[in-house]
mmCIF file of C-alpha atoms in Angstrom:
data_model
loop_
_atom_site.group_PDB
_atom_site.id
_atom_site.type_symbol
_atom_site.label_atom_id
_atom_site.label_comp_id
_atom_site.label_asym_id
_atom_site.label_seq_id
_atom_site.Cartn_x
_atom_site.Cartn_y
_atom_site.Cartn_z
ATOM 1 C CA MET A 9 114.705 122.081 95.589
ATOM 2 C CA LYS A 10 113.414 122.263 99.052
ATOM 3 C CA PHE A 11 111.565 119.026 100.253
ATOM 4 C CA TYR A 12 108.011 120.187 100.565
ATOM 5 C CA SER A 13 105.983 117.798 102.503
ATOM 6 C CA ALA A 14 103.316 119.830 104.159
ATOM 7 C CA ILE A 15 99.922 119.059 102.017
ATOM 8 C CA CYS A 16 97.295 121.536 101.558
ATOM 9 C CA ARG A 17 94.101 119.679 101.720
ATOM 10 C CA ILE A 18 91.067 121.620 100.806
ATOM 11 C CA GLY A 19 88.593 120.889 98.278
ATOM 12 C CA ALA A 20 85.221 118.991 97.104
ATOM 13 C CA VAL A 21 83.967 117.175 94.202
ATOM 14 C CA SER A 22 83.588 118.567 90.899
ATOM 15 C CA LEU A 23 83.902 122.181 89.235
ATOM 16 C CA LEU A 24 81.086 123.815 87.359
ATOM 17 C CA ALA A 25 82.340 124.998 83.779
ATOM 18 C CA THR A 26 82.340 128.747 83.020
ATOM 19 C CA PHE A 27 82.708 128.155 79.280
ATOM 20 C CA ALA A 28 80.581 126.308 76.606
ATOM 21 C CA ALA A 29 81.570 122.972 75.210
ATOM 22 C CA GLY A 30 81.610 122.308 71.548
ATOM 23 C CA THR A 31 78.968 120.522 69.497
ATOM 24 C CA VAL A 32 78.837 117.120 70.662
ATOM 25 C CA ALA A 33 75.873 114.471 70.638
ATOM 26 C CA ALA A 34 74.783 111.478 72.346
ATOM 27 C CA GLN A 35 76.914 112.236 75.681
ATOM 28 C CA GLU A 36 74.355 111.564 78.367
ATOM 29 C CA GLU A 37 74.743 110.413 81.965
ATOM 30 C CA CYS A 38 73.969 106.704 82.657
ATOM 31 C CA SER A 39 74.914 105.932 79.332
ATOM 32 C CA THR A 40 77.788 104.647 77.218
ATOM 33 C CA TYR A 41 79.552 106.568 74.590
ATOM 34 C CA THR A 42 81.958 105.805 71.690
ATOM 35 C CA VAL A 43 84.849 108.189 71.437
ATOM 36 C CA LYS A 44 85.103 110.335 68.274
ATOM 37 C CA ASP A 45 87.932 112.172 66.954
ATOM 38 C CA GLY A 46 88.385 115.578 68.703
ATOM 39 C CA ASP A 47 86.830 114.498 71.877
ATOM 40 C CA THR A 48 88.555 115.025 75.452
ATOM 41 C CA LEU A 49 87.235 114.074 78.845
ATOM 42 C CA GLY A 50 86.515 117.512 79.341
ATOM 43 C CA SER A 51 84.122 117.965 76.227
ATOM 44 C CA ILE A 52 82.344 114.771 77.145
ATOM 45 C CA SER A 53 81.841 115.688 80.860
ATOM 46 C CA VAL A 54 80.515 119.147 79.813
ATOM 47 C CA ALA A 55 78.240 117.671 77.253
ATOM 48 C CA ALA A 56 77.000 114.929 79.651
ATOM 49 C CA TYR A 57 76.877 116.654 82.982
ATOM 50 C CA GLY A 58 76.905 120.422 81.888
ATOM 51 C CA VAL A 59 79.903 120.570 84.166
ATOM 52 C CA LEU A 60 83.663 119.812 83.507
ATOM 53 C CA ASP A 61 84.320 116.747 85.761
ATOM 54 C CA TYR A 62 87.180 114.747 84.593
ATOM 55 C CA GLN A 63 87.421 112.577 87.639
ATOM 56 C CA THR A 64 83.879 111.032 87.685
ATOM 57 C CA LEU A 65 84.520 109.566 83.855
ATOM 58 C CA PHE A 66 88.208 108.601 84.869
ATOM 59 C CA ASN A 67 87.227 106.606 88.005
ATOM 60 C CA VAL A 68 84.802 104.221 85.750
ATOM 61 C CA ASN A 69 87.006 104.191 82.849
ATOM 62 C CA SER A 70 90.641 104.248 83.754
ATOM 63 C CA GLY A 71 91.000 100.905 82.541
ATOM 64 C CA SER A 72 90.020 102.092 79.223
ATOM 65 C CA ILE A 73 92.160 105.277 79.054
ATOM 66 C CA GLY A 74 95.774 105.540 78.514
ATOM 67 C CA ASN A 75 96.625 108.973 77.919
ATOM 68 C CA PRO A 76 93.752 111.402 79.198
ATOM 69 C CA ASN A 77 94.559 114.013 76.829
ATOM 70 C CA LYS A 78 94.606 111.838 73.841
ATOM 71 C CA LEU A 79 91.414 109.750 73.736
ATOM 72 C CA VAL A 80 91.523 107.151 71.220
ATOM 73 C CA ALA A 81 88.614 107.118 68.764
ATOM 74 C CA GLY A 82 86.342 104.285 69.193
ATOM 75 C CA THR A 83 86.893 103.651 72.696
ATOM 76 C CA LYS A 84 83.639 103.085 74.431
ATOM 77 C CA LEU A 85 83.292 104.886 77.792
ATOM 78 C CA VAL A 86 80.801 104.390 80.389
ATOM 79 C CA ILE A 87 79.287 107.813 81.598
ATOM 80 C CA PRO A 88 77.956 107.252 84.861
ATOM 81 C CA CYS A 89 75.013 108.929 86.267
ATOM 82 C CA LYS A 90 75.475 112.151 88.316
ATOM 83 C CA ASP A 91 75.061 110.405 91.688
ATOM 84 C CA GLY A 92 77.650 108.121 90.868
ATOM 85 C CA ARG A 93 75.867 104.897 89.814
ATOM 86 C CA LYS A 94 77.387 103.354 86.655
ATOM 87 C CA THR A 95 73.711 102.757 85.226
ATOM 88 C CA VAL A 96 69.990 103.711 85.912
ATOM 89 C CA GLU A 97 69.566 100.179 87.246
ATOM 90 C CA ALA A 98 72.458 100.107 89.691
ATOM 91 C CA THR A 99 72.418 100.998 93.348
ATOM 92 C CA LEU A 100 74.999 102.772 95.420
ATOM 93 C CA THR A 101 76.303 100.842 98.467
ATOM 94 C CA GLU A 102 74.837 102.861 101.463
ATOM 95 C CA LEU A 103 77.358 104.356 103.841
ATOM 96 C CA THR A 104 77.589 102.177 106.728
ATOM 97 C CA GLU A 105 78.343 103.184 110.415
ATOM 98 C CA ASN A 106 80.212 100.049 111.047
ATOM 99 C CA GLU A 107 83.194 101.376 108.970
ATOM 100 C CA SER A 108 85.121 102.237 111.940
ATOM 101 C CA LEU A 109 88.790 103.425 111.918
ATOM 102 C CA THR A 110 89.955 100.628 113.776
ATOM 103 C CA GLY A 111 90.123 97.108 113.015
ATOM 104 C CA ASN A 112 88.817 93.804 114.616
ATOM 105 C CA GLU A 113 90.315 93.086 117.867
ATOM 106 C CA GLN A 114 93.236 90.592 117.379
ATOM 107 C CA ILE A 115 92.789 86.988 117.591
ATOM 108 C CA VAL A 116 96.064 85.260 118.835
ATOM 109 C CA GLU A 117 97.202 82.079 120.194
ATOM 110 C CA ALA A 118 99.175 81.791 123.385
ATOM 111 C CA GLY A 119 102.612 83.193 123.006
ATOM 112 C CA GLU A 120 102.068 84.554 119.568
ATOM 113 C CA TYR A 121 102.136 88.645 119.464
ATOM 114 C CA LYS A 122 100.863 90.595 116.653
ATOM 115 C CA PRO A 123 101.493 94.230 117.103
ATOM 116 C CA THR A 124 98.689 96.615 116.218
ATOM 117 C CA ILE A 125 99.281 98.259 112.827
ATOM 118 C CA LYS A 126 99.646 101.873 113.297
ATOM 119 C CA PHE A 127 98.260 104.125 110.249
ATOM 120 C CA LEU A 128 98.525 107.760 110.327
ATOM 121 C CA THR A 129 96.485 110.572 108.377
ATOM 122 C CA GLY A 130 95.577 114.158 108.552
ATOM 123 C CA GLY A 131 92.454 116.193 107.619
ATOM 124 C CA ASP A 132 91.382 118.973 105.633
ATOM 125 C CA TRP A 133 91.674 117.247 102.602
ATOM 126 C CA TYR A 134 88.048 117.202 101.386
ATOM 127 C CA PRO A 135 86.847 114.823 100.394
ATOM 128 C CA PHE A 136 89.925 112.557 100.547
ATOM 129 C CA ALA A 137 90.629 112.695 104.233
ATOM 130 C CA ASP A 138 88.191 114.796 106.249
ATOM 131 C CA GLU A 139 86.899 113.631 109.634
ATOM 132 C CA GLY A 140 83.582 115.460 109.004
ATOM 133 C CA LEU A 141 82.706 112.683 106.346
ATOM 134 C CA THR A 142 81.466 109.071 106.999
ATOM 135 C CA GLY A 143 84.534 106.961 107.810
ATOM 136 C CA GLY A 144 87.017 109.969 107.456
ATOM 137 C CA GLY A 145 86.726 110.580 103.653
ATOM 138 C CA PHE A 146 87.069 107.881 100.912
ATOM 139 C CA LEU A 147 90.785 107.351 101.164
ATOM 140 C CA ILE A 148 90.252 106.376 104.763
ATOM 141 C CA ARG A 149 87.407 104.187 104.063
ATOM 142 C CA LEU A 150 89.224 102.655 101.359
ATOM 143 C CA THR A 151 92.128 101.926 103.635
ATOM 144 C CA SER A 152 90.295 100.616 106.581
ATOM 145 C CA THR A 153 88.035 98.479 104.421
ATOM 146 C CA ALA A 154 90.878 96.919 102.273
ATOM 147 C CA MET A 155 92.742 95.984 105.757
ATOM 148 C CA ARG A 156 89.505 94.095 107.013
ATOM 149 C CA ARG A 157 89.222 92.106 103.906
ATOM 150 C CA ALA A 158 92.896 91.383 103.869
ATOM 151 C CA ALA A 159 93.458 90.808 107.662
ATOM 152 C CA PRO A 160 90.146 90.375 109.488
ATOM 153 C CA ASP A 161 92.023 88.785 112.263
ATOM 154 C CA ARG A 162 94.351 91.728 112.580
ATOM 155 C CA LYS A 163 94.268 94.890 114.746
ATOM 156 C CA PHE A 164 95.016 98.202 113.331
ATOM 157 C CA ARG A 165 94.241 101.749 114.045
ATOM 158 C CA ILE A 166 94.083 105.035 112.379
ATOM 159 C CA ASP A 167 95.007 108.429 114.076
ATOM 160 C CA TRP A 168 94.702 111.696 112.890
ATOM 161 C CA ILE A 169 97.605 114.495 112.857
ATOM 162 C CA ASP A 170 96.914 117.291 110.716
ATOM 163 C CA ASP A 171 100.559 118.195 110.676
ATOM 164 C CA TRP A 172 101.565 116.535 107.620
ATOM 165 C CA ASP A 173 105.300 117.628 107.659
ATOM 166 C CA SER A 174 105.659 115.868 110.940
ATOM 167 C CA HIS A 175 104.496 112.606 109.264
ATOM 168 C CA LEU A 176 107.331 112.565 106.736
ATOM 169 C CA SER A 177 110.108 114.345 109.124
ATOM 170 C CA THR A 178 109.358 112.583 112.401
ATOM 171 C CA LEU A 179 106.439 110.195 112.720
ATOM 172 C CA ILE A 180 106.948 107.850 109.874
ATOM 173 C CA PRO A 181 111.009 107.859 109.716
ATOM 174 C CA THR A 182 111.161 106.981 113.554
ATOM 175 C CA ASN A 183 108.403 104.338 113.187
ATOM 176 C CA ALA A 184 106.238 106.071 115.757
ATOM 177 C CA PHE A 185 103.459 105.014 113.091
ATOM 178 C CA ASP A 186 103.697 102.439 110.330
ATOM 179 C CA ILE A 187 102.116 103.855 107.580
ATOM 180 C CA SER A 188 100.912 107.378 106.462
ATOM 181 C CA VAL A 189 97.846 107.955 104.154
ATOM 182 C CA ALA A 190 98.297 109.268 101.756
ATOM 183 C CA TRP A 191 100.858 110.632 99.547
ATOM 184 C CA TYR A 192 101.462 110.980 95.738
ATOM 185 C CA ALA A 193 103.856 108.409 94.464
ATOM 186 C CA PRO A 194 106.389 109.639 91.910
ATOM 187 C CA ASP A 195 107.846 107.314 89.142
ATOM 188 C CA CYS A 196 110.960 106.068 90.815
ATOM 189 C CA ALA A 197 112.104 104.067 87.586
ATOM 190 C CA ASP A 198 114.601 106.619 86.449
ATOM 191 C CA LEU A 199 116.240 108.950 89.110
ATOM 192 C CA SER A 200 118.751 110.452 86.818
ATOM 193 C CA ASN A 201 116.967 113.616 86.198
ATOM 194 C CA VAL A 202 114.569 114.249 88.961
ATOM 195 C CA SER A 203 113.756 116.774 91.463
ATOM 196 C CA ASP A 204 114.885 116.529 94.952
ATOM 197 C CA LEU A 205 111.315 115.933 95.954
ATOM 198 C CA THR A 206 111.107 113.132 93.751
ATOM 199 C CA ARG A 207 114.561 111.666 94.750
ATOM 200 C CA GLU A 208 113.653 111.978 98.540
ATOM 201 C CA PHE A 209 110.418 109.994 98.189
ATOM 202 C CA CYS A 210 111.902 107.414 96.130
ATOM 203 C CA GLU A 211 115.038 106.668 98.293
ATOM 204 C CA GLU A 212 113.700 106.854 101.745
ATOM 205 C CA PHE A 213 109.947 105.526 101.523
ATOM 206 C CA ASP A 214 108.026 102.610 99.995
ATOM 207 C CA PHE A 215 104.555 102.763 98.534
ATOM 208 C CA SER A 216 101.492 100.724 98.307
ATOM 209 C CA GLU A 217 99.563 100.158 95.183
ATOM 210 C CA PRO A 218 97.383 103.204 94.267
ATOM 211 C CA LEU A 219 94.509 103.830 96.588
ATOM 212 C CA TYR A 220 93.327 106.204 93.968
ATOM 213 C CA THR A 221 94.139 107.906 90.691
ATOM 214 C CA ALA A 222 93.534 111.717 90.722
ATOM 215 C CA VAL A 223 93.116 113.724 87.928
ATOM 216 C CA PHE A 224 95.094 117.324 88.042
ATOM 217 C CA GLY A 225 93.256 120.253 86.475
ATOM 218 C CA PHE A 226 95.106 122.868 84.953
ATOM 219 C CA PHE A 227 93.271 126.486 85.723
ATOM 220 C CA ALA A 228 93.973 130.236 84.358
ATOM 221 C CA ALA A 229 92.040 133.304 84.521
ATOM 222 C CA LYS A 230 89.840 133.637 81.687
ATOM 223 C CA ASP A 231 91.814 136.430 79.918
ATOM 224 C CA ASN A 232 94.996 134.842 80.537
ATOM 225 C CA PRO A 233 96.601 133.864 77.198
ATOM 226 C CA TYR A 234 97.371 130.293 78.450
ATOM 227 C CA ALA A 235 93.950 129.588 79.137
ATOM 228 C CA ASP A 236 93.523 128.560 75.608
ATOM 229 C CA ALA A 237 96.515 125.958 75.772
ATOM 230 C CA LYS A 238 95.905 122.856 73.675
ATOM 231 C CA SER A 239 98.846 120.892 74.852
ATOM 232 C CA PHE A 240 101.430 120.783 77.515
ATOM 233 C CA GLN A 241 103.889 122.555 75.001
ATOM 234 C CA ASP A 242 101.567 125.342 74.807
ATOM 235 C CA LEU A 243 102.600 126.126 78.535
ATOM 236 C CA VAL A 244 106.188 126.787 77.610
ATOM 237 C CA GLY A 245 107.168 130.093 79.357
ATOM 238 C CA ALA A 246 104.265 130.033 81.735
ATOM 239 C CA ARG A 247 104.192 130.795 85.365
ATOM 240 C CA ILE A 248 103.134 127.647 86.948
ATOM 241 C CA CYS A 249 101.820 127.547 90.584
ATOM 242 C CA ARG A 250 101.332 124.167 92.510
ATOM 243 C CA PRO A 251 101.130 124.119 96.244
ATOM 244 C CA GLU A 252 103.563 122.668 98.727
ATOM 245 C CA GLY A 253 103.643 118.710 98.971
ATOM 246 C CA TYR A 254 102.504 118.003 95.593
ATOM 247 C CA SER A 255 104.464 115.919 93.034
ATOM 248 C CA LEU A 256 106.084 118.043 90.019
ATOM 249 C CA HIS A 257 106.883 114.607 88.253
ATOM 250 C CA ASP A 258 103.989 114.998 85.709
ATOM 251 C CA LEU A 259 105.430 118.393 84.656
ATOM 252 C CA ASP A 260 108.900 116.979 84.674
ATOM 253 C CA ALA A 261 107.695 114.341 82.125
ATOM 254 C CA GLU A 262 106.532 116.809 79.742
ATOM 255 C CA GLY A 263 109.720 118.929 79.764
ATOM 256 C CA LEU A 264 108.067 121.660 81.829
ATOM 257 C CA VAL A 265 111.089 122.094 84.194
ATOM 258 C CA GLU A 266 112.703 125.547 84.896
ATOM 259 C CA PRO A 267 113.866 127.422 82.941
ATOM 260 C CA VAL A 268 111.220 126.223 80.387
ATOM 261 C CA ILE A 269 108.556 127.308 82.922
ATOM 262 C CA THR A 270 108.919 129.326 86.226
ATOM 263 C CA VAL A 271 107.293 127.103 89.198
ATOM 264 C CA SER A 272 105.928 128.669 92.433
ATOM 265 C CA ILE A 273 105.170 126.538 95.486
ATOM 266 C CA PRO A 274 103.095 128.583 97.908
ATOM 267 C CA ALA A 275 101.809 126.788 101.196
ATOM 268 C CA MET A 276 98.138 126.704 100.430
ATOM 269 C CA ILE A 277 95.995 126.194 97.185
ATOM 270 C CA PRO A 278 93.959 129.365 97.743
ATOM 271 C CA ASP A 279 97.461 131.141 97.245
ATOM 272 C CA CYS A 280 97.478 129.825 93.783
ATOM 273 C CA PHE A 281 94.126 130.831 92.997
ATOM 274 C CA LYS A 282 94.535 134.426 94.292
ATOM 275 C CA GLY A 283 97.690 134.517 92.098
ATOM 276 C CA LEU A 284 95.765 133.847 89.218
ATOM 277 C CA ILE A 285 93.326 136.898 89.717
ATOM 278 C CA ASP A 286 96.265 139.236 90.758
ATOM 279 C CA GLY A 287 98.144 138.143 87.625
ATOM 280 C CA THR A 288 101.228 136.553 89.685
ATOM 281 C CA TYR A 289 100.458 133.207 88.036
ATOM 282 C CA ASP A 290 99.365 132.062 84.705
ATOM 283 C CA ILE A 291 98.401 128.496 85.775
ATOM 284 C CA ALA A 292 97.304 126.993 88.992
ATOM 285 C CA THR A 293 97.219 123.239 88.641
ATOM 286 C CA VAL A 294 95.950 120.691 91.412
ATOM 287 C CA GLU A 295 93.612 118.097 91.735
ATOM 288 C CA SER A 296 90.151 119.094 90.116
ATOM 289 C CA GLN A 297 88.326 117.724 93.244
ATOM 290 C CA ALA A 298 90.362 119.897 95.668
ATOM 291 C CA THR A 299 89.458 123.228 94.037
ATOM 292 C CA VAL A 300 85.499 123.748 94.149
ATOM 293 C CA SER A 301 85.359 125.160 97.702
ATOM 294 C CA VAL A 302 88.367 127.242 96.941
ATOM 295 C CA ILE A 303 86.984 128.509 93.956
ATOM 296 C CA LYS A 304 83.457 129.240 95.865
ATOM 297 C CA ASP A 305 85.191 130.829 98.943
ATOM 298 C CA LEU A 306 87.099 133.254 96.865
ATOM 299 C CA GLY A 307 84.158 134.143 94.902
ATOM 300 C CA ILE A 308 86.179 133.840 91.640
ATOM 301 C CA ALA A 309 83.980 131.137 89.526
ATOM 302 C CA ASP A 310 83.243 133.564 86.863
ATOM 303 C CA GLN A 311 86.906 134.586 86.485
ATOM 304 C CA ILE A 312 88.502 131.120 86.215
ATOM 305 C CA VAL A 313 88.590 128.342 83.618
ATOM 306 C CA GLU A 314 89.679 124.922 83.736
ATOM 307 C CA ASN A 315 91.330 123.420 80.795
ATOM 308 C CA THR A 316 89.608 120.989 78.614
ATOM 309 C CA TYR A 317 92.815 119.829 76.853
ATOM 310 C CA VAL A 318 95.557 119.886 79.459
ATOM 311 C CA THR A 319 95.199 117.495 82.247
ATOM 312 C CA SER A 320 97.373 115.014 84.069
ATOM 313 C CA ILE A 321 96.953 112.085 86.351
ATOM 314 C CA GLN A 322 98.727 111.184 89.712
ATOM 315 C CA GLU A 323 98.497 107.975 92.069
ATOM 316 C CA ILE A 324 97.452 108.593 95.639
ATOM 317 C CA SER A 325 99.324 105.577 97.897
ATOM 318 C CA ALA A 326 99.876 104.825 101.448
ATOM 319 C CA MET A 327 103.499 105.049 102.503
ATOM 320 C CA SER A 328 105.971 103.554 104.845
ATOM 321 C CA HIS A 329 109.568 104.348 105.744
ATOM 322 C CA LYS A 330 112.217 101.942 104.274
ATOM 323 C CA SER A 331 113.369 101.546 107.925
ATOM 324 C CA ASN A 332 110.508 100.048 109.216
ATOM 325 C CA PRO A 333 111.081 96.260 109.461
ATOM 326 C CA HIS A 334 107.278 95.539 108.930
ATOM 327 C CA GLY A 335 106.374 98.373 106.466
ATOM 328 C CA LYS A 336 106.781 96.031 103.313
ATOM 329 C CA ASP A 337 104.454 93.378 104.643
ATOM 330 C CA TYR A 338 101.920 96.050 105.965
ATOM 331 C CA LEU A 339 101.761 97.511 102.542
ATOM 332 C CA ALA A 340 101.348 94.150 101.109
ATOM 333 C CA MET A 341 98.282 93.394 103.356
ATOM 334 C CA LEU A 342 96.882 96.600 102.189
ATOM 335 C CA ASN A 343 97.512 95.698 98.608
ATOM 336 C CA THR A 344 95.897 92.366 99.089
ATOM 337 C CA GLY A 345 92.697 94.016 100.344
ATOM 338 C CA LEU A 346 92.660 96.611 97.677
ATOM 339 C CA LEU A 347 92.980 94.105 94.934
ATOM 340 C CA GLU A 348 90.037 92.303 96.477
ATOM 341 C CA MET A 349 88.098 95.512 96.429
ATOM 342 C CA ARG A 350 88.693 96.331 92.942
ATOM 343 C CA GLU A 351 87.821 92.979 91.828
ATOM 344 C CA SER A 352 84.529 92.857 93.604
ATOM 345 C CA GLY A 353 83.359 96.373 92.964
ATOM 346 C CA GLU A 354 83.512 97.388 96.309
ATOM 347 C CA TRP A 355 86.252 99.939 95.833
ATOM 348 C CA TYR A 356 83.832 102.020 93.094
ATOM 349 C CA ASP A 357 81.111 101.627 95.629
ATOM 350 C CA VAL A 358 83.127 103.301 98.221
ATOM 351 C CA ILE A 359 84.361 106.122 95.973
ATOM 352 C CA SER A 360 80.805 106.794 94.647
ATOM 353 C CA SER A 361 78.964 106.704 97.872
ATOM 354 C CA SER A 362 81.798 109.023 99.523
ATOM 355 C CA LEU A 363 81.372 111.449 96.738
ATOM 356 C CA LYS A 364 77.859 111.635 96.798
ATOM 357 C CA GLU A 365 77.948 112.321 100.423
ATOM 358 C CA ALA A 366 80.559 114.891 99.792
ATOM 359 C CA ASN A 367 78.597 116.357 96.782
ATOM 360 C CA ASP A 368 75.436 116.545 99.069
ATOM 361 C CA LYS A 369 76.967 118.236 102.076
ATOM 362 C CA LEU A 370 78.523 120.874 99.592
ATOM 363 C CA ASN A 371 75.015 121.574 97.988
ATOM 364 C CA ASP A 372 73.415 121.785 101.436
ATOM 365 C CA GLY A 373 76.120 124.508 102.388
#
């Protein structure tokens, strides 16, 4: 398989469902809910919000959810408010202007030298990384805040180069930059039966702990027979589209490899959705948050459905090249800051306030 490394970054925050949910009760925003047999994240979110929004529920309940496709009856889930607050009484952290993309000036003693840590990212990945959002989008806010928490006396910088292919082919391998933010970290535990893409990432790069866990939706045209799939096995025989740069390890883990399915990897997310409409593909799968603007721009909201039974999760991490002599140390700093943010609740505050800003911009547009 070709090593696809240019990532298409287009998107927004939540996808309006164009189909009705089944009969459910007591699933309301700003509340808690006890899972019943037959519930899915999709059915719960549609009942609570009127929209299919896997990601909002998962962000708050990831510690309680093992397999998002098989919720365990009796599990108590927090259903956050539409604006991201966990409860009516809670307040969202305000977006602050002091979240710059450069760390504090380094403080060093005579004779001591600590090089500036050089981070690299790219834009047009809304709302994950986009220069039009405060702090550069929530992945960049998480990165910069975590570094300030872990190493307040260490200087770092974050530069933007939208040619994502150059991150992997040149800029990170040559150590022109130390860390690229952000990429989907594959499962490297067993490389005996993986794609070339997974093998390349595992053998050449080191990854941080997850910055974020993204929920991948599975989309189909309303009249496509695969739109009614109830499990991954129901997708056997499907023509599945996932754009360049995205991992396929979630499909591999379900046995959905060629020739069981046919995989197409075009350059851009819109290519997958255009293919759903013209019949080229049966399924398009990408982050649920990265589809709203695409579907809106293409004017196909009344023709596309997101499956409420089939979804997958993938971890987004920062990445350094294994040849970088300081790469693992820098990733360890980032990990320390992320752990502190998760324990304090700051991680969720950054996510929620960023997504609220992105939603407001989308609605205003």
